[in-house]
Coordinates of C-alpha atoms and ligand atoms in Angstrom, one line a residue:
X1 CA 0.0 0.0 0.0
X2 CA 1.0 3.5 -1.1
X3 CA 0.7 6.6 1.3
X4 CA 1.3 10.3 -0.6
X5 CA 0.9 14.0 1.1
X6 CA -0.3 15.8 -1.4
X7 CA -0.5 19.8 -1.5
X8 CA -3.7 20.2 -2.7
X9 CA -7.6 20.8 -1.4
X10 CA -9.4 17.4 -0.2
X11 CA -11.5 18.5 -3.4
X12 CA -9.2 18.7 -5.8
X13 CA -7.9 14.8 -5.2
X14 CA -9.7 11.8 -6.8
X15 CA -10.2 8.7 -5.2
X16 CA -12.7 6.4 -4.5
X17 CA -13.1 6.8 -0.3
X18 CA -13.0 10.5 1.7
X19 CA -12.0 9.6 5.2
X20 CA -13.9 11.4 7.2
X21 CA -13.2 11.6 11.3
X22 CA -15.8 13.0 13.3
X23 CA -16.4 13.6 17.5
X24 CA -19.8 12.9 18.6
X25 CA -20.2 16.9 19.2
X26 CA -20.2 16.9 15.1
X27 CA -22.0 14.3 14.1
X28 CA -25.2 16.8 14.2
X29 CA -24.1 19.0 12.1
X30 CA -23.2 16.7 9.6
X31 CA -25.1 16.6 6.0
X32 CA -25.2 13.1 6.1
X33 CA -26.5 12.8 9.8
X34 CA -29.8 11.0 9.0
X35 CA -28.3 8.3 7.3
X36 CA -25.5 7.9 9.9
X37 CA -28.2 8.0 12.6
X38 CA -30.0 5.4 10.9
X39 CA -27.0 3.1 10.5
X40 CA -26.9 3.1 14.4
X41 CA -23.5 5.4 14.4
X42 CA -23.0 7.6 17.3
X43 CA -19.2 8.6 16.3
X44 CA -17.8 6.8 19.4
X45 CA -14.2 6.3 19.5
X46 CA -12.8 3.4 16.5
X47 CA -16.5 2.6 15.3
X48 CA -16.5 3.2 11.4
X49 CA -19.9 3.5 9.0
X50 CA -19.2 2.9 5.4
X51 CA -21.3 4.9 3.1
X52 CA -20.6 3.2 0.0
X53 CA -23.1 4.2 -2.4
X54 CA -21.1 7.8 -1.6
X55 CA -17.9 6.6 -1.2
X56 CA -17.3 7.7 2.4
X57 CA -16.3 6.2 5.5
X58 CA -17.1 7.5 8.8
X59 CA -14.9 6.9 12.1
X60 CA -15.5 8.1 15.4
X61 CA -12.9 9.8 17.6
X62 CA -13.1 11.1 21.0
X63 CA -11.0 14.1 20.3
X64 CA -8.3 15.6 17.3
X65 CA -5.7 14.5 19.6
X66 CA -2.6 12.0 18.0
X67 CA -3.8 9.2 20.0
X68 CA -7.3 8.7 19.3
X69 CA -6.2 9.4 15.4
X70 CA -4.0 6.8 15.5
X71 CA -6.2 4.3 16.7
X72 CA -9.2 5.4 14.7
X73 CA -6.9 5.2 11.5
X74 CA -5.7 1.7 12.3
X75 CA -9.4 0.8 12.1
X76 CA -10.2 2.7 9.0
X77 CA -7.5 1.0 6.8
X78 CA -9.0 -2.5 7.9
X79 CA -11.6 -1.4 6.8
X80 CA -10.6 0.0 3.7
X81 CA -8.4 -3.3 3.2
X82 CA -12.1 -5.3 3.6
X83 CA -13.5 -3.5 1.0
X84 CA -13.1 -3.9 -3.0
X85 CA -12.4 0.3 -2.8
X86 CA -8.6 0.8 -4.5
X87 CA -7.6 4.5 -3.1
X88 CA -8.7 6.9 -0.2
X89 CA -8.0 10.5 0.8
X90 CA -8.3 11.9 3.8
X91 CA -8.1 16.0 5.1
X92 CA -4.8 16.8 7.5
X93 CA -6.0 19.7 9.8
X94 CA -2.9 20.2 11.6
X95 CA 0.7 19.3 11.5
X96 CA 0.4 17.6 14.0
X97 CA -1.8 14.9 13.4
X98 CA 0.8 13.8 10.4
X99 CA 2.6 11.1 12.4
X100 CA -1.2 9.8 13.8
X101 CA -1.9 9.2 10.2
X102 CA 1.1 7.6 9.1
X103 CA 1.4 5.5 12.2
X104 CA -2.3 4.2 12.1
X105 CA -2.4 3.7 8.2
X106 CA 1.3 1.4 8.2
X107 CA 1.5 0.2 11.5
X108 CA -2.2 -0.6 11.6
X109 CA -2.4 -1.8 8.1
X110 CA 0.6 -4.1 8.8
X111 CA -0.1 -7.9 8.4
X112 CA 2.3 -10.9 8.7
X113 CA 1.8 -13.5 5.8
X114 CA 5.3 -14.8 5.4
X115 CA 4.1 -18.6 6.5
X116 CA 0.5 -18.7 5.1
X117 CA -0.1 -20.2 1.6
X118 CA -3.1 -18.3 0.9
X119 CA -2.7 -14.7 1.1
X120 CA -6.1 -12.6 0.5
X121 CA -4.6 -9.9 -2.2
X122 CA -6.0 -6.7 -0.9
X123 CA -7.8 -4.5 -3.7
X124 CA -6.7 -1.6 -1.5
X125 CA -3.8 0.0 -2.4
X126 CA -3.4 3.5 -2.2
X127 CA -4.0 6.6 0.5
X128 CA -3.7 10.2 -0.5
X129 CA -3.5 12.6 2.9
X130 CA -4.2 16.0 1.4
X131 CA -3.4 19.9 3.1
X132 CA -2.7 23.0 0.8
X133 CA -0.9 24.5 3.8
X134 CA 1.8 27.0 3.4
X135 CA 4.1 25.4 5.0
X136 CA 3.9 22.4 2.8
X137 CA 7.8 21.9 2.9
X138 CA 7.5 21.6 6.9
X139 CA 4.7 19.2 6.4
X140 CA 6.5 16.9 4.1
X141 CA 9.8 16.6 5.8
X142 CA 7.9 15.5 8.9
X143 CA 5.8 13.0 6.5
X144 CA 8.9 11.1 5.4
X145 CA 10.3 11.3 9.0
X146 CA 7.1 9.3 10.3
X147 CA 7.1 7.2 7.2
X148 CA 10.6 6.4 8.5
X149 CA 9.9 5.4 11.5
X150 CA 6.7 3.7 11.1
X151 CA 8.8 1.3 8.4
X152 CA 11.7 0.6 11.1
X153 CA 8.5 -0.5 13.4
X154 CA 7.7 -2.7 10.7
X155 CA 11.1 -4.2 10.3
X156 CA 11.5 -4.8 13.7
X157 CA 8.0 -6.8 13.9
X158 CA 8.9 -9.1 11.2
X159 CA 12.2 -9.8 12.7
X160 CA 10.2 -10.5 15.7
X161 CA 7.8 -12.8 13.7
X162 CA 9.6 -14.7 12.3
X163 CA 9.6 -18.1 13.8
X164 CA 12.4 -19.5 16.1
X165 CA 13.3 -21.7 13.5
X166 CA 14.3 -19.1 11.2
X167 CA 15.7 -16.8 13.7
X168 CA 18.4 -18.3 15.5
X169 CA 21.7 -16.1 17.0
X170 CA 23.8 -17.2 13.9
X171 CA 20.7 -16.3 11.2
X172 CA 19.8 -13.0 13.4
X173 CA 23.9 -12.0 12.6
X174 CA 23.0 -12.2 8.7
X175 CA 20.0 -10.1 9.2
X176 CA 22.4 -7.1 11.4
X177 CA 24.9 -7.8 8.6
X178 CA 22.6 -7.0 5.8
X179 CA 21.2 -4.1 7.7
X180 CA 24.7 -3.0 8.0
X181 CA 25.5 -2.9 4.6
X182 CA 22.4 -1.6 3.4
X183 CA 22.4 1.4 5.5
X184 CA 26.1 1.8 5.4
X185 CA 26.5 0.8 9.0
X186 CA 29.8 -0.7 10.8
X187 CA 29.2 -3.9 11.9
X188 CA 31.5 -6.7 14.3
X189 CA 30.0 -9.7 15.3
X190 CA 31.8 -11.7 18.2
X191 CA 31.2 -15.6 18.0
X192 CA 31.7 -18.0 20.9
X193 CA 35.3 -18.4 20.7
X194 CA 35.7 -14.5 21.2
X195 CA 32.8 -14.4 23.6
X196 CA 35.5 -17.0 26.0
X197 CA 38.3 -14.6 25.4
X198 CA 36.0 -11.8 26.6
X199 CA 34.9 -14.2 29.1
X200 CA 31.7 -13.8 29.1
X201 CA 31.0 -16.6 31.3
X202 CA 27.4 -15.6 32.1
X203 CA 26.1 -15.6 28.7
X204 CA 27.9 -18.1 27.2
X205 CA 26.2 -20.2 30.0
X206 CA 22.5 -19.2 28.5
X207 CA 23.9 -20.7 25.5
X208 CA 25.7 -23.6 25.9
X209 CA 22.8 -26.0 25.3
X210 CA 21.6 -24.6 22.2
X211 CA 23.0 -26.2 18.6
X212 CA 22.9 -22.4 17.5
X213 CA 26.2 -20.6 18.5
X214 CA 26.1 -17.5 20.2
X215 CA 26.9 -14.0 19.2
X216 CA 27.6 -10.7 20.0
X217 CA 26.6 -8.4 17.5
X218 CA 27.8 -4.7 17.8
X219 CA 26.1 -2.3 14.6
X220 CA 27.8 1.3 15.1
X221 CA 26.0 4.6 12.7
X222 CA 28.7 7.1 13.0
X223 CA 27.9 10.7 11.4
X224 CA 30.8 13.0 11.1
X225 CA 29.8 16.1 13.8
X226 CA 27.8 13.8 16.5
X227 CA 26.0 15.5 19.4
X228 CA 25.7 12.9 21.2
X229 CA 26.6 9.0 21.5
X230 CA 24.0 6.9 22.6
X231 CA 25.2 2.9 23.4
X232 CA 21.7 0.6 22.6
X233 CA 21.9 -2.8 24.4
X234 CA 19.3 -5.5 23.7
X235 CA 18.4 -9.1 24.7
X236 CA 18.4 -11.3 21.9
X237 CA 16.8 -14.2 22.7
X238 CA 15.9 -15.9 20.0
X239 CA 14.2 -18.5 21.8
X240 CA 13.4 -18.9 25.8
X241 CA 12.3 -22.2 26.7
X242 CA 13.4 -21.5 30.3
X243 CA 15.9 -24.2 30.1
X244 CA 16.5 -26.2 32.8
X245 CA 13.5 -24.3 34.9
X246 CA 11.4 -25.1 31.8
X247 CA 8.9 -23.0 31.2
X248 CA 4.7 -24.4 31.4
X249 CA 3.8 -25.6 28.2
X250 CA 1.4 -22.7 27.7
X251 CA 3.8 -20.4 29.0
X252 CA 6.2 -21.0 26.5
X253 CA 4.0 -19.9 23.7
X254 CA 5.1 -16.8 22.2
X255 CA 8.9 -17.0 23.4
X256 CA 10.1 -16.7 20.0
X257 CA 9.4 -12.9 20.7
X258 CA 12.1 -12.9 23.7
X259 CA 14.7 -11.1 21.4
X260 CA 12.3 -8.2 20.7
X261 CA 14.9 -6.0 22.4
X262 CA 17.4 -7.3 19.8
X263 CA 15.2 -6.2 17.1
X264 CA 13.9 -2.8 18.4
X265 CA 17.9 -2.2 18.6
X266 CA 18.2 -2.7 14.9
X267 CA 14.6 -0.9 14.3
X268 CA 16.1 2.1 15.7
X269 CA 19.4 2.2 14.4
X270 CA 17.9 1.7 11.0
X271 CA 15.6 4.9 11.3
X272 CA 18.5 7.2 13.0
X273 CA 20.7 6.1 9.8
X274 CA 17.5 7.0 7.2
X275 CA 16.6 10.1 9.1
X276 CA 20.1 11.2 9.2
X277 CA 20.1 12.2 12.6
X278 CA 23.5 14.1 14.2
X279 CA 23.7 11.6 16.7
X280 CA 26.1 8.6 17.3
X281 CA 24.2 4.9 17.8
X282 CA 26.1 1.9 18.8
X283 CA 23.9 -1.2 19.0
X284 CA 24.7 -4.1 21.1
X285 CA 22.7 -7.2 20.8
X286 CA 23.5 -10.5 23.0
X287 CA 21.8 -13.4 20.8
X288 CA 21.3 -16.2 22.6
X289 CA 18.9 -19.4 22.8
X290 CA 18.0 -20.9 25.9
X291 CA 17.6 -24.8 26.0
X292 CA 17.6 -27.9 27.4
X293 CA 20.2 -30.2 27.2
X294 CA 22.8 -32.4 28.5
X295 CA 25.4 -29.7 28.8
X296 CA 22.6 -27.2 29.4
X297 CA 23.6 -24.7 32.6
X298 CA 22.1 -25.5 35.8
X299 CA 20.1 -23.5 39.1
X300 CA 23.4 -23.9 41.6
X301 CA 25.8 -23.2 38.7
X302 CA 28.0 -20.1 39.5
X303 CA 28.9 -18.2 36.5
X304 CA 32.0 -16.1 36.6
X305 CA 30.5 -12.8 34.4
X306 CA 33.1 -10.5 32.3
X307 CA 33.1 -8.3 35.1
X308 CA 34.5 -10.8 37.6
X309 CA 31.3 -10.4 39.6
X310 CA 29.6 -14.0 40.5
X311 CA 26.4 -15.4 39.8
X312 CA 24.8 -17.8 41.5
X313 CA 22.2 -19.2 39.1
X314 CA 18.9 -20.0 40.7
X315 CA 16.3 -20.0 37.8
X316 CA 18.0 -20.7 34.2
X317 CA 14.2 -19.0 33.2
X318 CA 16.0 -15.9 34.5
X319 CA 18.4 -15.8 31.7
X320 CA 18.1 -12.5 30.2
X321 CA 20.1 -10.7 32.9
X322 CA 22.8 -13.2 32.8
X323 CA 23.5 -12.2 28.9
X324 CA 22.7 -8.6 29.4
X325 CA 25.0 -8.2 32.6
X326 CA 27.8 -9.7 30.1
X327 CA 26.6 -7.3 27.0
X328 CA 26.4 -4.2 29.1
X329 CA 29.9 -4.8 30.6
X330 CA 31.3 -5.1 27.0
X331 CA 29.1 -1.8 25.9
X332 CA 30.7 0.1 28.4
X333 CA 34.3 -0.8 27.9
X334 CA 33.8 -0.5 23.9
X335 CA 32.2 3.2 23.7
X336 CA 33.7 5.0 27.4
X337 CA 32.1 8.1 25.6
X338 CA 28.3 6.9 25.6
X339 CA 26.0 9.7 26.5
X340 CA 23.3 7.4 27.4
X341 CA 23.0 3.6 27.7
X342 CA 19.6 2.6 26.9
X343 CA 18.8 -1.7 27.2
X344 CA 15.7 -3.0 26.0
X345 CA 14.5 -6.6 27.1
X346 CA 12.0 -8.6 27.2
X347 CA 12.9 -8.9 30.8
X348 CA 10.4 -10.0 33.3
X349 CA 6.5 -10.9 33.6
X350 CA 6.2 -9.0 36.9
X351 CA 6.6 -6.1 34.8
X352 CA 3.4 -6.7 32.8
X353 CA 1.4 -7.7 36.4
X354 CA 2.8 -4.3 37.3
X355 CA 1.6 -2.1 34.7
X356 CA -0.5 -4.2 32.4
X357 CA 0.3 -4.6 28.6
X358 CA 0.3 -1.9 27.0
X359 CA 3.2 0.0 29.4
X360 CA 6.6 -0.6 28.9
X361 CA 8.7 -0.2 32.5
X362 CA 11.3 2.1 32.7
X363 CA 14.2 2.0 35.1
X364 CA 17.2 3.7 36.1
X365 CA 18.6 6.4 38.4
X366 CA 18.5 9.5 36.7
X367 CA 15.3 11.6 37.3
X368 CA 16.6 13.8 34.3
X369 CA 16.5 11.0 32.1
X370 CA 12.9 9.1 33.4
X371 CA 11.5 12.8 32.8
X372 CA 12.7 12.9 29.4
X373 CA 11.8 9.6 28.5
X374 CA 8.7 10.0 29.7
X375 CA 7.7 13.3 27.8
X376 CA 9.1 11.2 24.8
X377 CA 6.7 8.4 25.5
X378 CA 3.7 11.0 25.7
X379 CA 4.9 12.4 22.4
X380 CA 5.6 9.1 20.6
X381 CA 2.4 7.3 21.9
X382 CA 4.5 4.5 23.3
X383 CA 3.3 4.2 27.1
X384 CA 6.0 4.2 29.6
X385 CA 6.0 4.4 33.2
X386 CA 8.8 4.5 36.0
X387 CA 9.3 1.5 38.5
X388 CA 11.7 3.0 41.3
X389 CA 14.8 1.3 42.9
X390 CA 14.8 0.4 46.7
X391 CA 17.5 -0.5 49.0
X392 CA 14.7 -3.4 50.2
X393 CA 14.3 -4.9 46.9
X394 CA 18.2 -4.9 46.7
X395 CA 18.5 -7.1 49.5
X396 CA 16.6 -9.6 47.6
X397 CA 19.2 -10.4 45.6
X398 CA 21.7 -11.3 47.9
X399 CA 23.4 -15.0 47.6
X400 CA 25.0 -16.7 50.3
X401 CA 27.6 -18.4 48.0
X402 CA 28.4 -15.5 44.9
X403 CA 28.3 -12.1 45.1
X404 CA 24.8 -11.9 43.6
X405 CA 21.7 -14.5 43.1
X406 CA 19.8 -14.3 39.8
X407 CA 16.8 -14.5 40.6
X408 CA 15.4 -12.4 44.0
X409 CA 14.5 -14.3 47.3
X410 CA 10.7 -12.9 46.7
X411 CA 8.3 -12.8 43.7
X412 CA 7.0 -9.3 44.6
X413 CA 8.5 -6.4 42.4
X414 CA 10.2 -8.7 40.2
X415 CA 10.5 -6.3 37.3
X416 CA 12.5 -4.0 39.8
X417 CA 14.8 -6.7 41.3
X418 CA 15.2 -7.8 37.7
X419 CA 16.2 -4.4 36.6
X420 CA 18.3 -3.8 40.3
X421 CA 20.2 -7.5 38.9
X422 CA 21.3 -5.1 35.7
X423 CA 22.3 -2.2 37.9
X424 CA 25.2 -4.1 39.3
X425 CA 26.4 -4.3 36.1
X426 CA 26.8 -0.5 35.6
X427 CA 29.6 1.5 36.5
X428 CA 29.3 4.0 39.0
X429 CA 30.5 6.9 36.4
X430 CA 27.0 5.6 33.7
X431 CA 24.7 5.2 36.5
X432 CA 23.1 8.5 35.7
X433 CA 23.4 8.0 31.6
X434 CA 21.6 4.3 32.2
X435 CA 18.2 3.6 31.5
X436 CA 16.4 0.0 31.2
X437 CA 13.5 -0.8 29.3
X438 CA 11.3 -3.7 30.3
X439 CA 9.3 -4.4 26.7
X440 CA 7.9 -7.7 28.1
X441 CA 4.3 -7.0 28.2
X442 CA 4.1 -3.8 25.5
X443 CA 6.6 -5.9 22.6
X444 CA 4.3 -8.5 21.6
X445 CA 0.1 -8.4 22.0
X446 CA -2.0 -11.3 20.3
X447 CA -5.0 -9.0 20.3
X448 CA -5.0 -5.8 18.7
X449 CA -4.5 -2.7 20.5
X450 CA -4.1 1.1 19.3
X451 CA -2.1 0.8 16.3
X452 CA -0.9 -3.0 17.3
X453 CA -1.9 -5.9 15.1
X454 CA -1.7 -9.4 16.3
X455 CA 2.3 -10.2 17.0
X456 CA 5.2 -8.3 17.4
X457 CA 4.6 -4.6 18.2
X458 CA 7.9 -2.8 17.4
X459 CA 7.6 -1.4 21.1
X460 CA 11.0 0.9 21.7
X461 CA 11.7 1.9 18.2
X462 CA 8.7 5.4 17.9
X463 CA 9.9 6.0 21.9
X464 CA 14.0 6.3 20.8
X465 CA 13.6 7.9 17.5
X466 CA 11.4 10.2 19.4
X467 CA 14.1 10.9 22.2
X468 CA 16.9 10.6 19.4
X469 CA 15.1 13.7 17.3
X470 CA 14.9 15.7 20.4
X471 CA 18.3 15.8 21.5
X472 CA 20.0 18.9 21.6
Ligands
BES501 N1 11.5 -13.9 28.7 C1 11.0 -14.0 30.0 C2 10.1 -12.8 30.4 C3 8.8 -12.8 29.7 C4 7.7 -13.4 30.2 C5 8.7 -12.0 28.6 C6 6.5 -13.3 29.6 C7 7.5 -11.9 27.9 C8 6.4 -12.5 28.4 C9 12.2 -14.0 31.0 O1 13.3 -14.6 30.6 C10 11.7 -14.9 32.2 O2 11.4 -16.0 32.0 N2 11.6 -14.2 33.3 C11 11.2 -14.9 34.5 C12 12.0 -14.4 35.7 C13 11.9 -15.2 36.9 C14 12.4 -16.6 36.7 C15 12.6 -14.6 38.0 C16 9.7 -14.5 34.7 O3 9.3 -13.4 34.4 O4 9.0 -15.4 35.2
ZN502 ZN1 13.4 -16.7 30.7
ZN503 ZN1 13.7 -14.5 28.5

């Protein structure tokens, strides 16, 4: 499907559907309100009416604000993409609303299909957003910007998608490498006889049962005058099976989508390189899978990490922190000059008991930094909310045989103790420049949610580019 911006009056464009959006305080005045009244529509928030003898299609909205547009455009183009209609055109009122549009048209218009045999061929295939305002040069430039980033999102979900099969740490190097060369990235990927010279004996331990080696993938976009350098860490699981601590049958469902971290990582690298941004991003992705085996790593194993600190392993199911306490070790010792450090995991499910699925859990020291993330979550329409440190939670994580246990002595909090386990990891002088991102409940949904289809999500890459645009 084809989106334009077009500088002309809605008038002036030909297609077969006008989108039209309207809040239940407009539906009155509207010429077509008898026939809208009749069809039962009451403009509520994401209900549609298709008039198709007149070739228009209603949706309600609760306001003109970004997030109710998105939404309500992620339910028009489904149902534009259910119809035998070929091309629609909607009215942009403000500048604003530009990104809604884009987001809820690509990101709600997404679809999956690589596996199924029978693909229904859309007739739909083109959307025309029309303004003749002055500024059109300002409206186009932040057009292709969220046409940017709404097509990282998508590359990230499909990396996430794929099936664990597919993906594996070797086969998730190729796809870093091709992104690499495409986008004119640097790119150096460690395998496991480097990863024992780095000795990286935590997460080499995650994946010592696997028949897929591990890897350390580091992707660096380097522009010449940068105003910052941002390190991006994320867990790359390419399949969680708990190991040893097996997961439930049912529980293990859906694990291909542990190395969604991994992916935003590339998502957002990818859209920094296209937008150009003056900003250095290095990207730092442990891939690992977590089996079962005979040489598979045990609870009462005690792994010696890259920082010399000890583990004592209590849940192998706990294995993310194990290969991002390694991964954020190497980060810091490969790029001292990091602004920020930023990981991104699918970390714990106490994060999405905490604050449901549709929040991502942000942790870190800095209030600077949780403030500005935040804003950028507001202004992204990614959801993110702080979970705060305690020196009581800490205590949880004490071992009485290695310096620290990997799992905490008590269920409650565990997104915190989770992210307090990482926190070890970071050197007193990045404590303040450290933020972690627990994507488990916001990176994959399998029912549709705001702009969200059924799958992968692309949670973390609109948040960063957001915060990367802003940076001064
Ligand atoms: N990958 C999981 C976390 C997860 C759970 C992500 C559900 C998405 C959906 C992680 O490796 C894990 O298994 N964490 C354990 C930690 C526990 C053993 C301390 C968990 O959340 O149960
Ligand atoms: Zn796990
Ligand atoms: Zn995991």
């Amino acid at each position: 499907m084809n989106i334009k911006l077009l500088n002309r009056e809605l008038d002036e464009v030909a297609s077969d559907v006008t989108v039209v959006f309207l809040k239940k305080d407009e539906l009155a005045e509207n010429e077509h309100v008898a026939i809208l009244q009749k069809a039962g529509f009451k403009a509520e928030q994401d209900t549609t009416c298709f008039l198709y003898e007149k070739g228009l299609l209603f949706c309600g909205i609760d306001s003109k604000k970004s997030d109710d547009l998105r939404s309500a455009t992620s339910v028009v183009i489904k149902a534009l993409k259910s119809s035998n209609f070929k091309s629609a055109k909607v009215h942009v009122e403000k500048k604003s609303t530009i990104s809604a549009l884009v987001e809820g048209f690509v990101l709600g218009g997404y679809e999956f299909n690589e596996y199924k045999s029978e693909v229904k061929n859309s007739e739909f295939k083109e959307v025309f957003l029309t303004s003749n305002d002055i500024d059109f040069s300002n409206l186009e430039s932040i057009f292709n910007e969220a046409m940017i980033v709404a097509e990282a999102t998508c590359f990230t979900r499909d990396i996430v998608n794929k099936a664990p099969q597919e993906i594996n740490p070797q086969t998730l190097s190729d796809v870093a490498k091709k992104l690499a060369k495409d986008n004119n990235l640097e790119c150096n990927i460690l395998n496991e006889d480097d990863l024992a010279k780095e000795k990286m004996g935590a997460m080499l331990a995650v994946g010592r049962a696997s028949v897929h080696e591990s890897a350390l993938i580091h992707l660096s976009y380097k522009p010449k005058n940068p105003k910052k350098v941002i390190t991006l860490v994320g867990k790359g699981l390419t399949y969680d099976s708990g190991g040893l601590s097996l997961k439930a049958a049912t529980s293990m469902v859906t694990m291909k989508m542990d190395k969604a971290g991994a992916c935003a990582v590339l998502g957002i690298i990818k859209a920094v390189s296209e937008l150009k941004l003056d900003v250095e991003v290095h990207a730092f992705i442990g891939a690992v899978e977590n089996m079962v085996g005979g040489n598979a790593y045990k609870p009462d194993d005690v792994l010696v990490s890259r920082s010399k600190t000890t583990i004592e392993v209590r849940n192998t199911d706990a294995e993310g922190r194990l290969v991002l306490a390694d991964v954020l070790d190497y980060a810091q010792d490969s790029v001292k000059e990091a602004d920020y450090i930023f990981d991104f995991a699918t970390l714990t499910g106490a994060c999405m008991i905490a604050l449901g699925q549709f929040t991502s859990g942000i942790m870190g020291h800095s209030h600077k930094l949780k403030h500005d993330i935040s804003k950028a979550g507001s202004d992204s329409g990614e959801m993110v909310s702080s979970l705060p440190f305690n020196k009581h939670l800490k205590k949880l994580l004490k071992s009485e045989i290695a310096d620290i246990s990997n799992t905490a002595s008590k269920p409650y909090g565990g997104a915190i103790t989770a992210g307090m386990f990482l926190d070890k990891f970071i050197r007193e002088e990045n404590k303040n420049k450290w933020m972690h991102f627990d994507i488990a409940g916001t990176a994959y949904t399998e029912s549709p949610w705001d702009c969200n289809v059924y799958g992968a999500t692309g949670a973390g890459v609109r948040l960063m580019c957001e915060f990367i645009k802003d940076i001064k």
